[in-house]
Amino acid sequence: MSAAPVRSPTLRPHRMKKDESFLGKLGGTLARKKKAKEVSDLQEEGKNAINAPMNPSTVDIHPEDTLLEENEERTMIDPNSKEDPKFKELIKVLIDWINDVLVEERIIVKQLEEDLYDGQVLQKLLEKLADRKLNVAEVTQSEIGQKQKLQTVLEAVHDLLRPHGWTIKWNVDSIHGKNLISILHLLVALAMHFRAPIRLPEHVSVQVVVVRKREGLLQTTHVTEELTTTTEMMMGRFERDAFDTLFDHAPDKLSVVKKSLITFVNKHLNKLNLEVTELETQFADGVYLVLLMGLLEDYFVPLHNFYLTPESFDQKVHNVSFAFELMQDGGLKKPKARPEDVVNLDLKSTLRVLYNLFTKYKNIE
């Protein structure tokens, strides 16, 4: 009879250690669930605060926007404002402008918050507009490096804008934090300062939701943020000249100035059997401006260079812009007026352009 096989002793883990391991895992799981619940509760608290009965607008809050430190605050645009056609137009106009300026850099901006926050595009934009090189690293991946670049870029911007009375409504943290309101304020100021050849929509405002944490509770308020006023008011930050004074304080003399300018332009346009009776409208499509420059400088302007019978707004802007180029070729400074303002029947802008011509060519027969 064979002997029963000898079984090797089975090593069993210590009972207490197994329990400790189990409890440890259980404790870790409970801790994680508790933490997740706290986060969830805080997020819910934020949403409830936003959706309180006193606030008519329903705002979609990102979870991170409700995780605030004591006395910290976050701002976000009310979704209804984001759907406002004028707000959308403002963003589109600014994006198109940036892409036009930076076309040689092969930079294409699609979303302002995501493409401008790190300072790279803002650096290129300012360098192109101001025709100067900034002493910053070309590429910075770290947050510290990006903020250092932003600091340098924004300091250069502030040096340009402060003398003209602009209120600075942005800073490094708000731009780097992808705050769209701050980014828009910055771009509007740059566009106005550098006389961008664009037409910003006027009177653009948005509703902004401000979330603050006070004594552990989230509080919300709604404020109206004005992004643009009128072109006249925004441009007024940068220039006041004789025509401003004329319009504001001596309207009785305006007719005298207009009559003098009409006499001047007709003296030359009559050579082509053309006559001007209304300065406000007859120069708005740019055709008379182009022909007038040819007469004043004594050359024929090829008809393929401009639209003789412009129909669209863009064609009219092209004509006025082309006339401005001819003026600069003739030795005049770049007109202070924008082509879009002349096309939009802005009398003061038209008078500025014609008066510059009158000053230089008044003695030409």
Coordinates of C-alpha atoms in Angstrom, one line a residue:
M1 CA 0.0 0.0 0.0
S2 CA 1.5 3.2 -1.1
A3 CA 2.1 5.9 1.4
A4 CA -0.2 9.0 1.2
P5 CA 1.5 11.8 -0.6
V6 CA 3.0 14.4 1.6
R7 CA 1.4 17.7 1.1
S8 CA 3.6 20.8 1.2
P9 CA 2.4 23.2 3.8
T10 CA 0.3 26.0 2.4
L11 CA 1.4 29.5 3.3
R12 CA -1.5 31.7 4.2
P13 CA -1.2 35.4 4.6
H14 CA -1.7 36.8 8.0
R15 CA -5.4 37.4 8.6
M16 CA -4.9 40.9 10.0
K17 CA -2.8 42.0 7.0
K18 CA -5.5 40.8 4.6
D19 CA -8.1 42.7 6.6
E20 CA -5.9 45.8 6.7
S21 CA -5.4 45.6 2.9
F22 CA -9.1 45.3 2.3
L23 CA -10.0 48.1 4.6
G24 CA -7.3 50.2 3.1
K25 CA -8.7 49.7 -0.4
L26 CA -12.2 50.3 0.9
G27 CA -11.0 53.4 2.7
G28 CA -9.4 54.7 -0.5
T29 CA -12.5 54.0 -2.5
L30 CA -14.7 55.8 0.1
A31 CA -12.3 58.7 0.2
R32 CA -12.3 59.0 -3.6
K33 CA -16.1 58.9 -3.6
K34 CA -16.3 61.5 -0.9
K35 CA -13.9 63.8 -2.8
A36 CA -15.9 63.2 -6.0
K37 CA -19.1 64.0 -4.1
E38 CA -17.6 67.2 -2.7
V39 CA -16.6 68.3 -6.2
S40 CA -20.0 67.3 -7.6
D41 CA -21.8 69.2 -4.8
L42 CA -19.7 72.3 -5.4
Q43 CA -20.4 72.2 -9.1
E44 CA -24.1 71.8 -8.4
E45 CA -23.9 74.7 -6.0
G46 CA -22.4 76.8 -8.7
K47 CA -25.0 75.9 -11.2
N48 CA -27.8 76.5 -8.7
A49 CA -26.4 79.9 -8.0
I50 CA -26.2 80.8 -11.7
N51 CA -29.7 79.4 -12.3
A52 CA -31.2 81.2 -9.2
P53 CA -34.7 82.7 -9.8
M54 CA -33.3 86.2 -9.6
N55 CA -31.2 85.6 -12.7
P56 CA -33.3 85.1 -15.8
S57 CA -30.5 83.8 -17.9
T58 CA -29.4 80.2 -17.9
V59 CA -25.7 79.9 -18.1
D60 CA -23.7 76.7 -18.9
I61 CA -21.0 76.7 -16.3
H62 CA -17.9 74.7 -16.8
P63 CA -17.0 72.6 -13.7
E64 CA -13.7 74.4 -13.2
D65 CA -15.6 77.7 -13.1
T66 CA -17.3 76.7 -9.9
L67 CA -14.2 75.5 -8.0
L68 CA -13.2 78.8 -6.6
E69 CA -11.0 79.8 -3.7
E70 CA -12.4 82.2 -1.1
N71 CA -12.9 85.7 -2.5
E72 CA -11.9 84.5 -6.0
E73 CA -14.1 85.4 -8.9
R74 CA -14.7 84.2 -12.5
T75 CA -16.4 85.9 -15.4
M76 CA -18.2 84.3 -18.3
I77 CA -20.3 85.6 -21.2
D78 CA -24.0 84.9 -21.1
P79 CA -24.9 82.4 -23.9
N80 CA -27.6 84.7 -25.2
S81 CA -25.0 87.5 -25.8
K82 CA -22.8 85.0 -27.7
E83 CA -25.7 84.6 -30.1
D84 CA -26.1 88.3 -30.7
P85 CA -25.4 89.0 -34.4
K86 CA -23.4 92.2 -33.7
F87 CA -21.2 90.3 -31.2
K88 CA -20.6 87.5 -33.8
E89 CA -19.8 90.2 -36.4
L90 CA -17.3 91.9 -34.1
I91 CA -15.4 88.6 -33.6
K92 CA -15.5 87.8 -37.3
V93 CA -14.2 91.3 -38.3
L94 CA -11.4 91.1 -35.8
I95 CA -10.4 87.6 -36.9
D96 CA -10.4 88.5 -40.6
W97 CA -8.3 91.6 -39.8
I98 CA -5.7 89.6 -37.8
N99 CA -5.4 87.1 -40.6
D100 CA -5.0 89.8 -43.2
V101 CA -2.3 91.5 -41.2
L102 CA -0.4 88.2 -40.6
V103 CA -1.0 86.6 -44.1
E104 CA 2.8 86.8 -44.8
E105 CA 3.5 85.0 -41.5
R106 CA 1.2 82.1 -42.6
I107 CA -0.7 82.5 -39.4
I108 CA -4.4 81.7 -39.5
V109 CA -6.5 82.5 -36.5
K110 CA -9.7 80.6 -36.1
Q111 CA -10.7 81.1 -32.4
L112 CA -9.6 84.2 -30.5
E113 CA -9.4 82.5 -27.0
E114 CA -7.4 79.5 -28.2
D115 CA -5.1 81.2 -30.6
L116 CA -4.1 84.4 -28.8
Y117 CA -3.8 83.4 -25.1
D118 CA -0.1 82.3 -25.2
G119 CA 1.1 85.6 -26.7
Q120 CA 2.6 84.2 -29.9
V121 CA 0.0 85.7 -32.3
L122 CA -0.2 88.9 -30.3
Q123 CA 3.5 89.3 -30.6
K124 CA 3.5 88.9 -34.4
L125 CA 0.5 91.2 -34.7
L126 CA 2.0 94.0 -32.7
E127 CA 5.4 93.6 -34.5
K128 CA 3.6 93.9 -37.8
L129 CA 1.4 96.8 -36.9
A130 CA 4.1 98.8 -35.1
D131 CA 6.9 97.8 -37.4
R132 CA 9.2 97.0 -34.5
K133 CA 10.8 93.8 -33.2
L134 CA 10.0 92.7 -29.6
N135 CA 12.7 91.1 -27.5
V136 CA 10.9 87.9 -26.7
A137 CA 11.5 84.2 -27.2
E138 CA 9.9 83.0 -30.4
V139 CA 8.4 79.8 -29.1
T140 CA 7.5 79.2 -25.4
Q141 CA 5.7 76.0 -24.3
S142 CA 5.7 76.5 -20.5
E143 CA 3.1 78.6 -18.7
I144 CA 5.8 80.8 -17.2
G145 CA 7.4 81.4 -20.5
Q146 CA 4.0 82.3 -22.1
K147 CA 3.2 84.7 -19.4
Q148 CA 6.6 86.3 -19.6
K149 CA 6.0 86.8 -23.4
L150 CA 2.6 88.2 -22.7
Q151 CA 4.0 90.6 -20.2
T152 CA 6.5 92.0 -22.7
V153 CA 3.9 92.3 -25.4
L154 CA 1.3 94.0 -23.2
E155 CA 3.8 96.4 -21.8
A156 CA 4.6 97.5 -25.4
V157 CA 0.8 97.8 -26.1
H158 CA 0.3 99.9 -23.0
D159 CA 3.1 102.3 -24.0
L160 CA 1.3 102.9 -27.2
L161 CA -2.2 103.3 -25.8
R162 CA -1.9 105.0 -22.5
P163 CA -1.0 108.5 -24.0
H164 CA -4.3 108.4 -25.8
G165 CA -6.4 107.8 -22.8
W166 CA -7.4 104.2 -23.3
T167 CA -8.6 102.4 -20.2
I168 CA -6.7 99.2 -19.9
K169 CA -9.3 96.4 -19.5
W170 CA -7.0 93.4 -19.8
N171 CA -3.9 92.0 -18.1
V172 CA -1.6 89.0 -18.4
D173 CA -3.7 86.7 -16.3
S174 CA -7.0 87.5 -18.1
I175 CA -5.5 87.1 -21.6
H176 CA -3.6 83.9 -20.6
G177 CA -6.8 82.7 -18.9
K178 CA -8.6 82.9 -22.3
N179 CA -11.0 85.6 -21.1
L180 CA -12.7 86.5 -24.4
I181 CA -13.9 89.9 -23.1
S182 CA -10.4 91.0 -22.2
I183 CA -9.1 89.8 -25.6
L184 CA -11.8 91.7 -27.4
H185 CA -11.1 94.9 -25.5
L186 CA -7.4 94.6 -26.4
L187 CA -8.1 93.9 -30.1
V188 CA -10.6 96.8 -30.5
A189 CA -8.0 99.2 -28.9
L190 CA -5.3 98.0 -31.3
A191 CA -7.6 98.2 -34.3
M192 CA -8.5 101.8 -33.5
H193 CA -5.0 102.9 -32.6
F194 CA -3.5 101.5 -35.8
R195 CA -6.5 102.7 -37.9
A196 CA -7.3 99.3 -39.2
P197 CA -9.0 99.3 -42.6
I198 CA -12.1 97.6 -41.1
R199 CA -15.5 98.7 -40.0
L200 CA -16.2 97.5 -36.4
P201 CA -19.9 97.1 -35.6
E202 CA -21.0 99.9 -33.3
H203 CA -22.6 99.7 -29.8
V204 CA -21.7 96.1 -29.2
S205 CA -22.4 95.1 -25.6
V206 CA -22.6 91.7 -23.8
Q207 CA -24.1 90.4 -20.6
V208 CA -21.3 89.0 -18.4
V209 CA -22.0 86.7 -15.5
V210 CA -19.6 87.3 -12.5
V211 CA -19.3 84.4 -10.0
R212 CA -17.6 85.2 -6.7
K213 CA -17.0 83.0 -3.6
R214 CA -17.8 84.7 -0.3
E215 CA -17.8 82.8 3.0
G216 CA -17.9 79.5 1.2
L217 CA -20.9 80.4 -0.9
L218 CA -21.0 81.3 -4.6
Q219 CA -22.6 84.6 -5.5
T220 CA -23.5 85.7 -9.0
T221 CA -24.2 89.1 -10.6
H222 CA -24.9 90.1 -14.2
V223 CA -23.2 93.2 -15.6
T224 CA -23.2 94.8 -19.1
E225 CA -19.8 95.1 -20.7
E226 CA -19.5 97.6 -23.5
L227 CA -17.1 96.5 -26.2
T228 CA -17.6 99.2 -28.9
T229 CA -19.3 102.6 -28.9
T230 CA -19.4 104.7 -32.1
T231 CA -16.5 104.8 -34.5
E232 CA -16.4 108.6 -34.0
M233 CA -16.1 108.3 -30.3
M234 CA -13.5 105.5 -30.4
M235 CA -11.4 107.4 -33.0
G236 CA -11.8 110.6 -31.0
R237 CA -9.4 109.1 -28.4
F238 CA -6.6 109.6 -30.9
E239 CA -7.3 112.8 -32.8
R240 CA -8.9 116.2 -32.5
D241 CA -8.4 118.5 -35.4
A242 CA -9.9 121.6 -37.0
F243 CA -12.8 119.7 -38.4
D244 CA -13.8 118.5 -34.9
T245 CA -13.8 122.0 -33.7
L246 CA -15.7 123.1 -36.8
F247 CA -18.4 120.6 -36.4
D248 CA -18.7 121.1 -32.6
H249 CA -18.4 124.8 -32.2
A250 CA -18.7 126.5 -35.6
P251 CA -21.4 124.7 -37.7
D252 CA -22.3 128.0 -39.3
K253 CA -18.8 128.0 -40.9
L254 CA -19.2 124.5 -42.2
S255 CA -21.2 125.6 -45.3
V256 CA -18.4 128.1 -46.2
V257 CA -15.8 125.3 -46.0
K258 CA -17.9 122.9 -48.1
K259 CA -18.5 125.6 -50.7
S260 CA -14.7 126.3 -51.0
L261 CA -14.0 122.6 -51.4
I262 CA -16.7 122.1 -54.0
T263 CA -15.3 125.0 -56.0
F264 CA -11.8 123.4 -55.8
V265 CA -12.8 119.9 -57.0
N266 CA -15.1 121.2 -59.7
K267 CA -12.4 123.4 -61.1
H268 CA -10.6 120.1 -62.1
L269 CA -13.5 117.6 -62.5
N270 CA -15.2 120.0 -65.0
K271 CA -12.3 119.1 -67.4
L272 CA -14.0 115.7 -67.7
N273 CA -17.5 117.3 -67.8
L274 CA -18.1 116.1 -64.2
E275 CA -19.6 118.3 -61.5
V276 CA -20.0 117.8 -57.7
T277 CA -22.9 119.3 -55.8
E278 CA -22.9 117.1 -52.7
L279 CA -19.7 116.3 -51.0
E280 CA -21.3 113.8 -48.6
T281 CA -22.5 111.4 -51.4
Q282 CA -20.6 112.0 -54.6
F283 CA -17.2 110.9 -53.3
A284 CA -18.5 107.9 -51.4
D285 CA -17.9 105.4 -54.2
G286 CA -14.3 106.5 -54.7
V287 CA -14.6 107.1 -58.5
Y288 CA -14.4 110.9 -58.3
L289 CA -11.5 110.7 -55.9
V290 CA -9.5 108.5 -58.3
L291 CA -10.3 110.7 -61.3
L292 CA -9.4 113.8 -59.3
M293 CA -6.0 112.5 -58.4
G294 CA -5.3 111.8 -62.0
L295 CA -6.2 115.3 -62.9
L296 CA -4.2 116.9 -60.1
E297 CA -1.1 114.8 -60.9
D298 CA -1.6 115.1 -64.6
Y299 CA -1.8 111.4 -65.6
F300 CA -4.4 109.0 -66.9
V301 CA -5.5 106.3 -64.4
P302 CA -6.0 103.0 -66.2
L303 CA -9.6 101.9 -65.9
H304 CA -8.7 98.4 -65.0
N305 CA -7.2 99.7 -61.7
F306 CA -10.6 100.7 -60.2
Y307 CA -14.3 100.1 -60.6
L308 CA -15.8 102.8 -62.8
T309 CA -19.4 101.8 -61.7
P310 CA -19.0 100.1 -58.3
E311 CA -22.0 98.3 -57.0
S312 CA -20.9 96.6 -53.8
F313 CA -19.5 98.1 -50.6
D314 CA -16.2 96.2 -51.1
Q315 CA -15.8 97.7 -54.6
K316 CA -16.3 101.2 -53.3
V317 CA -13.8 100.6 -50.5
H318 CA -11.4 99.4 -53.1
N319 CA -11.8 102.6 -55.1
V320 CA -11.3 104.9 -52.1
S321 CA -8.3 102.8 -50.9
F322 CA -6.8 103.0 -54.4
A323 CA -7.3 106.8 -54.4
F324 CA -5.5 107.0 -51.0
E325 CA -2.6 105.1 -52.5
L326 CA -2.4 107.6 -55.4
M327 CA -2.4 110.4 -52.8
Q328 CA 0.6 108.8 -51.0
D329 CA 2.4 108.3 -54.3
G330 CA 1.9 112.0 -54.9
G331 CA 3.7 112.9 -51.7
L332 CA 0.8 113.3 -49.3
K333 CA 0.7 111.5 -45.9
K334 CA -1.6 108.6 -45.5
P335 CA -5.1 110.1 -44.9
K336 CA -6.4 110.0 -41.4
A337 CA -9.8 109.0 -42.6
R338 CA -10.6 105.4 -43.3
P339 CA -11.9 104.3 -46.7
E340 CA -14.9 102.6 -45.0
D341 CA -15.8 105.9 -43.4
V342 CA -15.8 107.8 -46.7
V343 CA -17.9 105.0 -48.2
N344 CA -20.3 105.2 -45.3
L345 CA -21.0 108.9 -46.1
D346 CA -19.1 110.2 -43.1
L347 CA -18.9 113.9 -44.0
K348 CA -16.1 114.7 -41.6
S349 CA -13.9 112.0 -43.1
T350 CA -14.6 113.1 -46.6
L351 CA -13.8 116.8 -45.7
R352 CA -10.5 115.7 -44.2
V353 CA -9.5 113.9 -47.4
L354 CA -10.5 116.8 -49.7
Y355 CA -9.0 119.5 -47.5
N356 CA -5.6 117.7 -47.7
L357 CA -5.9 117.8 -51.5
F358 CA -6.9 121.4 -51.4
T359 CA -3.9 122.3 -49.2
K360 CA -1.4 120.8 -51.7
Y361 CA -3.1 121.5 -55.0
K362 CA -5.0 124.7 -54.5
N363 CA -2.7 126.7 -56.8
I364 CA -2.8 124.2 -59.7
E365 CA -4.7 125.2 -62.7

